[in-house]
mmCIF file of C-alpha atoms and ligand atoms in Angstrom:
data_model
loop_
_atom_site.group_PDB
_atom_site.id
_atom_site.type_symbol
_atom_site.label_atom_id
_atom_site.label_comp_id
_atom_site.label_asym_id
_atom_site.label_seq_id
_atom_site.Cartn_x
_atom_site.Cartn_y
_atom_site.Cartn_z
ATOM 1 C CA UNK A 13 -0.021 0.004 -0.002
ATOM 2 C CA UNK A 14 1.196 3.535 -0.743
ATOM 3 C CA UNK A 15 2.546 5.829 1.930
ATOM 4 C CA UNK A 16 -0.291 8.266 1.398
ATOM 5 C CA UNK A 17 -2.869 5.522 2.193
ATOM 6 C CA UNK A 18 -1.140 4.710 5.445
ATOM 7 C CA UNK A 19 -1.194 8.298 6.402
ATOM 8 C CA UNK A 20 -4.947 8.565 5.662
ATOM 9 C CA UNK A 21 -5.423 5.378 7.703
ATOM 10 C CA UNK A 22 -3.538 6.870 10.602
ATOM 11 C CA UNK A 23 -5.509 10.045 10.399
ATOM 12 C CA UNK A 24 -8.642 7.909 10.784
ATOM 13 C CA UNK A 25 -10.117 8.530 7.343
ATOM 14 C CA UNK A 26 -13.143 6.280 6.859
ATOM 15 C CA UNK A 27 -12.559 5.826 3.125
ATOM 16 C CA UNK A 28 -9.015 4.650 3.592
ATOM 17 C CA UNK A 29 -10.241 2.190 6.224
ATOM 18 C CA UNK A 30 -12.979 0.855 3.898
ATOM 19 C CA UNK A 31 -10.327 0.468 1.142
ATOM 20 C CA UNK A 32 -7.915 -1.314 3.444
ATOM 21 C CA UNK A 33 -10.700 -3.763 4.478
ATOM 22 C CA UNK A 34 -11.387 -4.443 0.837
ATOM 23 C CA UNK A 35 -7.691 -5.294 0.451
ATOM 24 C CA UNK A 36 -7.951 -7.612 3.374
ATOM 25 C CA UNK A 37 -10.914 -9.306 1.790
ATOM 26 C CA UNK A 38 -8.921 -9.800 -1.409
ATOM 27 C CA UNK A 39 -6.014 -11.112 0.765
ATOM 28 C CA UNK A 40 -3.817 -8.484 -0.809
ATOM 29 C CA UNK A 41 -0.184 -9.366 0.161
ATOM 30 C CA UNK A 42 0.536 -5.692 0.954
ATOM 31 C CA UNK A 43 -1.712 -5.817 3.985
ATOM 32 C CA UNK A 44 0.992 -7.274 6.222
ATOM 33 C CA UNK A 45 3.331 -4.312 5.504
ATOM 34 C CA UNK A 46 0.532 -1.813 6.138
ATOM 35 C CA UNK A 47 -0.164 -3.351 9.537
ATOM 36 C CA UNK A 48 3.543 -3.335 10.439
ATOM 37 C CA UNK A 49 3.829 0.366 9.479
ATOM 38 C CA UNK A 50 0.701 1.161 11.578
ATOM 39 C CA UNK A 51 2.150 -0.676 14.559
ATOM 40 C CA UNK A 52 5.520 1.124 14.102
ATOM 41 C CA UNK A 53 3.831 4.532 14.153
ATOM 42 C CA UNK A 54 1.700 3.765 17.167
ATOM 43 C CA UNK A 55 2.669 5.512 20.354
ATOM 44 C CA UNK A 56 4.153 3.088 22.897
ATOM 45 C CA UNK A 57 1.827 4.325 25.611
ATOM 46 C CA UNK A 58 -1.243 3.032 23.702
ATOM 47 C CA UNK A 59 -1.339 -0.675 24.544
ATOM 48 C CA UNK A 60 -5.075 -1.349 25.056
ATOM 49 C CA UNK A 61 -6.449 -3.752 22.501
ATOM 50 C CA UNK A 62 -9.851 -3.240 20.876
ATOM 51 C CA UNK A 63 -12.721 -4.724 22.805
ATOM 52 C CA UNK A 64 -14.413 -6.996 20.291
ATOM 53 C CA UNK A 65 -17.962 -7.638 21.138
ATOM 54 C CA UNK A 66 -20.010 -10.270 19.235
ATOM 55 C CA UNK A 67 -23.775 -9.800 18.870
ATOM 56 C CA UNK A 68 -25.605 -12.891 17.927
ATOM 57 C CA UNK A 69 -29.163 -14.278 18.153
ATOM 58 C CA UNK A 70 -32.149 -15.036 15.925
ATOM 59 C CA UNK A 71 -33.085 -12.664 13.031
ATOM 60 C CA UNK A 72 -35.398 -9.945 14.274
ATOM 61 C CA UNK A 73 -34.244 -10.147 17.909
ATOM 62 C CA UNK A 74 -32.934 -6.633 17.696
ATOM 63 C CA UNK A 75 -29.211 -7.037 17.177
ATOM 64 C CA UNK A 76 -28.872 -4.112 14.726
ATOM 65 C CA UNK A 77 -31.028 -1.925 16.953
ATOM 66 C CA UNK A 78 -28.844 -2.889 19.926
ATOM 67 C CA UNK A 79 -25.699 -2.166 17.930
ATOM 68 C CA UNK A 80 -27.066 1.304 17.200
ATOM 69 C CA UNK A 81 -27.976 1.968 20.846
ATOM 70 C CA UNK A 82 -24.613 0.700 22.141
ATOM 71 C CA UNK A 83 -22.837 2.788 19.529
ATOM 72 C CA UNK A 84 -24.660 5.893 20.759
ATOM 73 C CA UNK A 85 -23.751 5.180 24.368
ATOM 74 C CA UNK A 86 -20.101 4.424 23.688
ATOM 75 C CA UNK A 87 -19.796 7.573 21.564
ATOM 76 C CA UNK A 88 -21.027 9.543 24.580
ATOM 77 C CA UNK A 89 -18.172 7.976 26.488
ATOM 78 C CA UNK A 90 -15.774 9.138 23.854
ATOM 79 C CA UNK A 91 -14.994 5.679 22.466
ATOM 80 C CA UNK A 92 -14.644 5.033 18.749
ATOM 81 C CA UNK A 93 -16.927 2.323 17.524
ATOM 82 C CA UNK A 94 -16.634 0.015 14.441
ATOM 83 C CA UNK A 95 -19.573 -2.185 13.533
ATOM 84 C CA UNK A 96 -18.966 -5.187 11.311
ATOM 85 C CA UNK A 97 -22.200 -6.852 10.084
ATOM 86 C CA UNK A 98 -21.178 -10.374 9.086
ATOM 87 C CA UNK A 99 -23.424 -12.197 6.728
ATOM 88 C CA UNK A 100 -21.879 -15.413 5.348
ATOM 89 C CA UNK A 101 -24.940 -15.988 3.151
ATOM 90 C CA UNK A 102 -24.893 -12.586 1.490
ATOM 91 C CA UNK A 103 -23.032 -12.181 -1.792
ATOM 92 C CA UNK A 104 -22.964 -8.424 -1.213
ATOM 93 C CA UNK A 105 -20.172 -6.616 0.429
ATOM 94 C CA UNK A 106 -19.062 -3.100 1.031
ATOM 95 C CA UNK A 107 -22.281 -1.360 2.082
ATOM 96 C CA UNK A 108 -24.482 -1.893 5.061
ATOM 97 C CA UNK A 109 -27.745 -3.783 4.701
ATOM 98 C CA UNK A 110 -30.422 -1.261 3.672
ATOM 99 C CA UNK A 111 -32.549 -1.209 6.861
ATOM 100 C CA UNK A 112 -29.466 -1.056 9.031
ATOM 101 C CA UNK A 113 -27.991 1.709 7.036
ATOM 102 C CA UNK A 114 -31.042 3.827 7.524
ATOM 103 C CA UNK A 115 -30.982 3.093 11.208
ATOM 104 C CA UNK A 116 -27.365 3.904 11.609
ATOM 105 C CA UNK A 117 -27.817 7.127 9.530
ATOM 106 C CA UNK A 118 -27.445 9.346 12.595
ATOM 107 C CA UNK A 119 -23.856 8.153 12.842
ATOM 108 C CA UNK A 120 -23.080 8.694 9.142
ATOM 109 C CA UNK A 121 -21.174 11.933 9.645
ATOM 110 C CA UNK A 122 -19.425 10.906 12.831
ATOM 111 C CA UNK A 123 -15.798 9.909 12.069
ATOM 112 C CA UNK A 124 -15.800 8.027 15.333
ATOM 113 C CA UNK A 125 -18.194 5.462 13.908
ATOM 114 C CA UNK A 126 -17.315 3.002 11.151
ATOM 115 C CA UNK A 127 -19.935 0.637 9.737
ATOM 116 C CA UNK A 128 -19.143 -2.135 7.279
ATOM 117 C CA UNK A 129 -20.940 -5.238 6.109
ATOM 118 C CA UNK A 130 -18.827 -8.344 5.472
ATOM 119 C CA UNK A 131 -20.483 -10.509 2.839
ATOM 120 C CA UNK A 132 -19.227 -13.679 1.200
ATOM 121 C CA UNK A 133 -18.209 -12.368 -2.196
ATOM 122 C CA UNK A 134 -14.642 -11.519 -2.922
ATOM 123 C CA UNK A 135 -13.386 -13.084 0.275
ATOM 124 C CA UNK A 136 -10.630 -15.487 -0.564
ATOM 125 C CA UNK A 137 -10.882 -17.945 2.326
ATOM 126 C CA UNK A 138 -14.315 -16.836 3.436
ATOM 127 C CA UNK A 139 -15.970 -14.233 5.604
ATOM 128 C CA UNK A 140 -14.417 -15.456 8.817
ATOM 129 C CA UNK A 141 -10.823 -14.828 7.649
ATOM 130 C CA UNK A 142 -11.835 -11.381 6.282
ATOM 131 C CA UNK A 143 -13.530 -10.486 9.569
ATOM 132 C CA UNK A 144 -10.490 -11.569 11.579
ATOM 133 C CA UNK A 145 -8.392 -9.401 9.278
ATOM 134 C CA UNK A 146 -10.639 -6.395 9.705
ATOM 135 C CA UNK A 147 -10.593 -6.809 13.488
ATOM 136 C CA UNK A 148 -6.779 -6.971 13.442
ATOM 137 C CA UNK A 149 -6.609 -3.751 11.467
ATOM 138 C CA UNK A 150 -9.097 -1.907 13.694
ATOM 139 C CA UNK A 151 -7.149 -3.001 16.747
ATOM 140 C CA UNK A 152 -3.869 -1.726 15.217
ATOM 141 C CA UNK A 153 -5.558 1.620 14.498
ATOM 142 C CA UNK A 154 -6.694 1.864 18.118
ATOM 143 C CA UNK A 155 -10.499 1.582 17.700
ATOM 144 C CA UNK A 156 -11.702 1.028 21.220
ATOM 145 C CA UNK A 157 -14.916 -0.866 20.444
ATOM 146 C CA UNK A 158 -15.537 -3.337 17.642
ATOM 147 C CA UNK A 159 -19.051 -4.747 17.363
ATOM 148 C CA UNK A 160 -19.450 -7.842 15.225
ATOM 149 C CA UNK A 161 -23.085 -8.523 14.379
ATOM 150 C CA UNK A 162 -23.941 -11.823 12.760
ATOM 151 C CA UNK A 163 -26.695 -11.421 10.275
ATOM 152 C CA UNK A 164 -27.085 -15.010 9.165
ATOM 153 C CA UNK A 165 -28.137 -17.902 11.287
ATOM 154 C CA UNK A 166 -26.608 -21.244 12.149
ATOM 155 C CA UNK A 167 -22.862 -21.641 11.721
ATOM 156 C CA UNK A 168 -22.187 -17.912 11.850
ATOM 157 C CA UNK A 169 -23.423 -17.780 15.438
ATOM 158 C CA UNK A 170 -20.608 -20.161 16.403
ATOM 159 C CA UNK A 171 -18.080 -18.477 14.155
ATOM 160 C CA UNK A 172 -18.598 -15.222 16.080
ATOM 161 C CA UNK A 173 -16.866 -16.587 19.107
ATOM 162 C CA UNK A 174 -13.812 -17.016 17.020
ATOM 163 C CA UNK A 175 -13.321 -13.270 16.690
ATOM 164 C CA UNK A 176 -15.063 -11.840 19.734
ATOM 165 C CA UNK A 177 -13.683 -11.259 23.223
ATOM 166 C CA UNK A 178 -17.210 -11.002 24.554
ATOM 167 C CA UNK A 179 -20.217 -12.738 23.036
ATOM 168 C CA UNK A 180 -23.645 -11.204 23.693
ATOM 169 C CA UNK A 181 -26.500 -13.539 22.784
ATOM 170 C CA UNK A 182 -29.678 -11.537 22.129
ATOM 171 C CA UNK A 183 -32.971 -13.283 22.729
ATOM 172 C CA UNK A 184 -36.594 -12.101 22.968
ATOM 173 C CA UNK A 185 -39.706 -13.002 24.895
ATOM 174 C CA UNK A 186 -41.127 -14.918 21.878
ATOM 175 C CA UNK A 187 -42.794 -18.236 22.381
ATOM 176 C CA UNK A 188 -40.435 -20.990 23.504
ATOM 177 C CA UNK A 189 -37.316 -18.846 23.054
ATOM 178 C CA UNK A 190 -35.718 -19.998 26.241
ATOM 179 C CA UNK A 191 -35.922 -23.601 25.168
ATOM 180 C CA UNK A 192 -34.619 -22.828 21.701
ATOM 181 C CA UNK A 193 -31.635 -21.095 23.178
ATOM 182 C CA UNK A 194 -30.650 -24.239 25.032
ATOM 183 C CA UNK A 195 -31.289 -26.419 22.014
ATOM 184 C CA UNK A 196 -28.989 -24.414 19.782
ATOM 185 C CA UNK A 197 -26.145 -25.030 22.178
ATOM 186 C CA UNK A 198 -25.745 -21.286 22.351
ATOM 187 C CA UNK A 199 -25.436 -21.228 26.144
ATOM 188 C CA UNK A 200 -21.792 -22.299 25.808
ATOM 189 C CA UNK A 201 -20.882 -19.380 23.623
ATOM 190 C CA UNK A 202 -22.759 -16.660 25.604
ATOM 191 C CA UNK A 203 -20.689 -14.477 27.881
ATOM 192 C CA UNK A 204 -23.717 -12.244 28.403
ATOM 193 C CA UNK A 205 -27.455 -12.733 27.688
ATOM 194 C CA UNK A 206 -29.636 -9.777 26.566
ATOM 195 C CA UNK A 207 -33.358 -10.416 26.787
ATOM 196 C CA UNK A 208 -34.350 -7.683 24.358
ATOM 197 C CA UNK A 209 -37.864 -6.339 23.713
ATOM 198 C CA UNK A 210 -38.320 -6.267 27.448
ATOM 199 C CA UNK A 211 -41.268 -3.920 26.714
ATOM 200 C CA UNK A 212 -43.226 -6.920 25.396
ATOM 201 C CA UNK A 213 -45.086 -9.338 27.692
ATOM 202 C CA UNK A 214 -43.160 -12.397 28.790
ATOM 203 C CA UNK A 215 -39.739 -10.803 29.181
ATOM 204 C CA UNK A 216 -39.617 -11.290 32.954
ATOM 205 C CA UNK A 217 -40.349 -14.977 32.447
ATOM 206 C CA UNK A 218 -37.599 -15.511 29.877
ATOM 207 C CA UNK A 219 -35.160 -13.543 32.000
ATOM 208 C CA UNK A 220 -36.025 -15.751 35.033
ATOM 209 C CA UNK A 221 -35.880 -18.926 33.081
ATOM 210 C CA UNK A 222 -32.421 -18.076 31.661
ATOM 211 C CA UNK A 223 -31.146 -17.127 35.110
ATOM 212 C CA UNK A 224 -32.417 -20.433 36.518
ATOM 213 C CA UNK A 225 -30.836 -22.348 33.716
ATOM 214 C CA UNK A 226 -27.481 -20.503 34.156
ATOM 215 C CA UNK A 227 -27.492 -21.193 37.895
ATOM 216 C CA UNK A 228 -27.258 -24.898 37.081
ATOM 217 C CA UNK A 229 -24.418 -24.528 34.644
ATOM 218 C CA UNK A 230 -20.793 -24.219 35.720
ATOM 219 C CA UNK A 231 -19.373 -20.679 35.604
ATOM 220 C CA UNK A 232 -16.927 -20.089 32.650
ATOM 221 C CA UNK A 233 -13.516 -19.645 34.229
ATOM 222 C CA UNK A 234 -14.904 -17.692 37.119
ATOM 223 C CA UNK A 235 -17.314 -15.586 35.105
ATOM 224 C CA UNK A 236 -21.012 -15.699 36.026
ATOM 225 C CA UNK A 237 -22.982 -15.064 32.836
ATOM 226 C CA UNK A 238 -25.317 -12.143 33.440
ATOM 227 C CA UNK A 239 -28.840 -11.833 31.992
ATOM 228 C CA UNK A 240 -29.861 -8.240 31.134
ATOM 229 C CA UNK A 241 -33.342 -7.238 30.130
ATOM 230 C CA UNK A 242 -33.131 -4.606 27.438
ATOM 231 C CA UNK A 243 -35.250 -2.333 25.218
ATOM 232 C CA UNK A 244 -32.905 -1.692 22.377
ATOM 233 C CA UNK A 245 -35.455 0.299 20.375
ATOM 234 C CA UNK A 246 -35.767 2.831 23.128
ATOM 235 C CA UNK A 247 -31.985 2.920 23.713
ATOM 236 C CA UNK A 248 -32.225 3.443 27.493
ATOM 237 C CA UNK A 249 -33.743 0.544 29.435
ATOM 238 C CA UNK A 250 -31.084 -2.059 30.054
ATOM 239 C CA UNK A 251 -28.697 -0.704 27.395
ATOM 240 C CA UNK A 252 -26.559 0.952 30.067
ATOM 241 C CA UNK A 253 -26.600 -2.230 32.149
ATOM 242 C CA UNK A 254 -25.611 -4.190 29.067
ATOM 243 C CA UNK A 255 -22.747 -1.901 28.362
ATOM 244 C CA UNK A 256 -21.676 -2.189 32.008
ATOM 245 C CA UNK A 257 -21.788 -5.982 31.761
ATOM 246 C CA UNK A 258 -19.643 -5.838 28.592
ATOM 247 C CA UNK A 259 -17.089 -3.619 30.426
ATOM 248 C CA UNK A 260 -17.178 -5.949 33.431
ATOM 249 C CA UNK A 261 -16.506 -8.971 31.195
ATOM 250 C CA UNK A 262 -13.500 -7.137 29.655
ATOM 251 C CA UNK A 263 -12.117 -6.454 33.128
ATOM 252 C CA UNK A 264 -12.658 -10.107 34.017
ATOM 253 C CA UNK A 265 -10.861 -11.211 30.841
ATOM 254 C CA UNK A 266 -7.906 -8.950 31.647
ATOM 255 C CA UNK A 267 -7.670 -9.844 35.343
ATOM 256 C CA UNK A 268 -7.871 -13.560 34.809
ATOM 257 C CA UNK A 269 -5.328 -13.643 31.953
ATOM 258 C CA UNK A 270 -8.089 -15.079 29.744
ATOM 259 C CA UNK A 271 -7.795 -12.141 27.351
ATOM 260 C CA UNK A 272 -4.232 -12.883 26.230
ATOM 261 C CA UNK A 273 -5.206 -16.530 26.155
ATOM 262 C CA UNK A 274 -8.165 -15.836 23.787
ATOM 263 C CA UNK A 275 -5.945 -13.574 21.610
ATOM 264 C CA UNK A 276 -3.342 -16.309 21.247
ATOM 265 C CA UNK A 277 -6.016 -18.969 20.527
ATOM 266 C CA UNK A 278 -7.500 -16.665 17.907
ATOM 267 C CA UNK A 279 -4.112 -16.274 16.233
ATOM 268 C CA UNK A 280 -3.630 -20.076 16.177
ATOM 269 C CA UNK A 281 -7.052 -20.575 14.634
ATOM 270 C CA UNK A 282 -6.392 -17.835 12.108
ATOM 271 C CA UNK A 283 -3.142 -19.373 10.968
ATOM 272 C CA UNK A 284 -4.788 -22.837 10.618
ATOM 273 C CA UNK A 285 -7.579 -21.208 8.597
ATOM 274 C CA UNK A 286 -5.022 -19.487 6.344
ATOM 275 C CA UNK A 287 -3.133 -22.720 5.835
ATOM 276 C CA UNK A 288 -6.247 -24.548 4.731
ATOM 277 C CA UNK A 289 -7.404 -21.644 2.518
ATOM 278 C CA UNK A 290 -3.994 -21.591 0.781
ATOM 279 C CA UNK A 291 -3.690 -25.358 0.464
ATOM 280 C CA UNK A 292 -7.252 -25.522 -0.966
ATOM 281 C CA UNK A 293 -6.509 -22.813 -3.499
ATOM 282 C CA UNK A 294 -3.254 -24.504 -4.472
ATOM 283 C CA UNK A 295 -4.876 -27.970 -4.886
ATOM 284 C CA UNK A 296 -7.798 -26.550 -6.825
ATOM 285 C CA UNK A 297 -5.432 -24.821 -9.298
ATOM 286 C CA UNK A 298 -3.203 -27.794 -9.574
ATOM 287 C CA UNK A 299 -5.984 -30.265 -10.280
ATOM 288 C CA UNK A 300 -8.012 -27.888 -12.482
ATOM 289 C CA UNK A 301 -6.286 -29.235 -15.593
ATOM 290 C CA UNK A 302 -7.243 -32.767 -14.557
ATOM 291 C CA UNK A 303 -3.982 -33.337 -12.698
ATOM 292 C CA UNK A 304 -2.817 -35.923 -15.205
ATOM 293 C CA UNK A 305 0.251 -37.187 -13.364
ATOM 294 C CA UNK A 306 -1.502 -37.094 -9.942
ATOM 295 C CA UNK A 307 -4.834 -38.657 -10.662
ATOM 296 C CA UNK A 308 -5.308 -41.970 -12.446
ATOM 297 C CA UNK A 309 -7.291 -42.277 -15.650
ATOM 298 C CA UNK A 310 -9.771 -44.591 -13.944
ATOM 299 C CA UNK A 311 -11.362 -42.459 -11.237
ATOM 300 C CA UNK A 312 -12.838 -45.502 -9.512
ATOM 301 C CA UNK A 313 -9.457 -47.008 -8.868
ATOM 302 C CA UNK A 314 -7.915 -43.835 -7.488
ATOM 303 C CA UNK A 315 -6.217 -43.608 -4.083
ATOM 304 C CA UNK A 316 -7.320 -40.073 -2.976
ATOM 305 C CA UNK A 317 -5.054 -40.201 0.159
ATOM 306 C CA UNK A 318 -2.007 -40.912 -1.987
ATOM 307 C CA UNK A 319 -3.015 -38.148 -4.468
ATOM 308 C CA UNK A 320 -3.374 -35.745 -1.524
ATOM 309 C CA UNK A 321 0.138 -36.694 -0.382
ATOM 310 C CA UNK A 322 1.451 -35.816 -3.810
ATOM 311 C CA UNK A 323 -0.415 -32.494 -3.925
ATOM 312 C CA UNK A 324 0.870 -31.585 -0.475
ATOM 313 C CA UNK A 325 4.347 -32.495 -1.535
ATOM 314 C CA UNK A 326 4.173 -30.051 -4.417
ATOM 315 C CA UNK A 327 2.508 -27.464 -2.152
ATOM 316 C CA UNK A 328 5.449 -27.801 0.223
ATOM 317 C CA UNK A 329 8.009 -27.429 -2.473
ATOM 318 C CA UNK A 330 6.424 -24.332 -4.045
ATOM 319 C CA UNK A 331 5.076 -22.671 -0.974
ATOM 320 C CA UNK A 332 7.705 -23.186 1.679
ATOM 321 C CA UNK A 333 10.661 -23.565 -0.572
ATOM 322 C CA UNK A 334 10.759 -19.770 -1.220
ATOM 323 C CA UNK A 335 9.946 -18.960 2.415
ATOM 324 C CA UNK A 336 12.389 -21.359 4.041
ATOM 325 C CA UNK A 337 14.625 -18.545 5.307
ATOM 326 C CA UNK A 338 11.722 -16.651 6.723
ATOM 327 C CA UNK A 339 10.289 -19.783 8.331
ATOM 328 C CA UNK A 340 13.555 -20.454 10.119
ATOM 329 C CA UNK A 341 13.582 -16.890 11.519
ATOM 330 C CA UNK A 342 9.974 -17.284 12.628
ATOM 331 C CA UNK A 343 10.659 -20.541 14.432
ATOM 332 C CA UNK A 344 14.042 -19.462 15.677
ATOM 333 C CA UNK A 345 15.578 -22.537 14.103
ATOM 334 C CA UNK A 346 17.893 -22.779 11.105
HETATM 335 N N1 GDP B 22 -40.839 -3.774 20.901
HETATM 336 C C1 GDP B 22 -39.491 -3.778 20.599
HETATM 337 N N2 GDP B 22 -39.085 -3.874 19.341
HETATM 338 C C2 GDP B 22 -37.740 -3.845 19.099
HETATM 339 C C3 GDP B 22 -36.801 -3.697 20.180
HETATM 340 N N3 GDP B 22 -35.556 -3.691 19.619
HETATM 341 C C4 GDP B 22 -35.726 -3.872 18.294
HETATM 342 N N4 GDP B 22 -37.011 -3.934 18.016
HETATM 343 C C5 GDP B 22 -37.632 -4.091 16.635
HETATM 344 O O1 GDP B 22 -37.399 -5.423 16.220
HETATM 345 C C6 GDP B 22 -37.220 -5.390 14.739
HETATM 346 C C7 GDP B 22 -36.011 -6.157 14.373
HETATM 347 O O2 GDP B 22 -34.855 -5.467 14.868
HETATM 348 P P1 GDP B 22 -33.396 -5.607 14.204
HETATM 349 O O3 GDP B 22 -32.512 -4.745 15.021
HETATM 350 O O4 GDP B 22 -33.411 -5.318 12.746
HETATM 351 O O5 GDP B 22 -33.157 -7.128 14.479
HETATM 352 P P2 GDP B 22 -31.907 -8.029 14.021
HETATM 353 O O6 GDP B 22 -32.411 -8.857 12.818
HETATM 354 O O7 GDP B 22 -31.594 -8.953 15.134
HETATM 355 O O8 GDP B 22 -30.754 -7.140 13.599
HETATM 356 C C8 GDP B 22 -37.271 -3.937 14.318
HETATM 357 O O9 GDP B 22 -38.501 -3.662 13.847
HETATM 358 C C9 GDP B 22 -36.976 -3.213 15.564
HETATM 359 O O10 GDP B 22 -37.504 -1.924 15.574
HETATM 360 C C10 GDP B 22 -37.292 -3.543 21.529
HETATM 361 O O11 GDP B 22 -36.509 -3.414 22.483
HETATM 362 N N5 GDP B 22 -38.629 -3.585 21.677
HETATM 363 MG MG1 MG B 23 -29.607 -6.959 11.860
#
């Protein structure tokens, strides 16, 4: 990336940030150098990492509304807030989803708010890698709060824990919601529960049921998962309590050493993801032409494990061969 871009990034220009995230999505090899330069220019005194907050829960539970209310509150506290709306099912990328964009309009002119939707298209290696990369960049640039909202359902709810320090599961007083939450196995990923739409009947009951259920489960490394009743649409009731619970979770992560543990685990997972993305791309290219010397003529008599060995052998020679010197410096061995 050019010098001028780095300076724009360091000045906090939204457009430069959006462009840099596009480069991350395209897995542009220049991204590493950009990050290094950003780190080099960062004052030593600033060592706080971004607090990455995952917002997950069923569609319509109020995640985007909550993101907007939390953003408002954090802005009042002088914190910069980036919102990443992750939708693995969406082919669109770059802009926010229409309804959310309208909602977040009041932050449009605020340089302390950055909103970006992360869709599936153009992401070599998928939305999860791109989101990790975006979080890494925002952290380097010193954004205090990063909200990651999952738009899709299913797998994405679990993937959010891979990038978030604190996972907020948003539920509502709809029929049978409490039971659904247990079924989806989402209790394990929740650091905090928000029972949103607390203005609707049944909220007390869901809140109570969740608390009862959590009393029976073992605390996560000394953290007692709180249940907060919220009215995100109004932006007041419970939103302050939720923000306080998020801050308390951060303090807990720092005090217990769990934060650096989570950061290291995330790095390990990210490297594993990158390795598989690269190996997959390499194998796909290699075999695209039919892989005559690797695959037998008679597909039924093939030995796929043996073929995979051969592909990995070639991958090793091409990929690592050039980087052998760098690898030895990384591992400290020669
Ligand atoms: N009654 C009520 N409605 C809410 C509340 N929060 C959000 N909503 C509404 O619920 C709908 C879905 O909200 P949205 O934030 O888009 O949900 P998401 O799909 O989880 O992002 C919208 O019509 C919101 O206005 C709330 O606290 N109470
Ligand atoms: Mg939404």
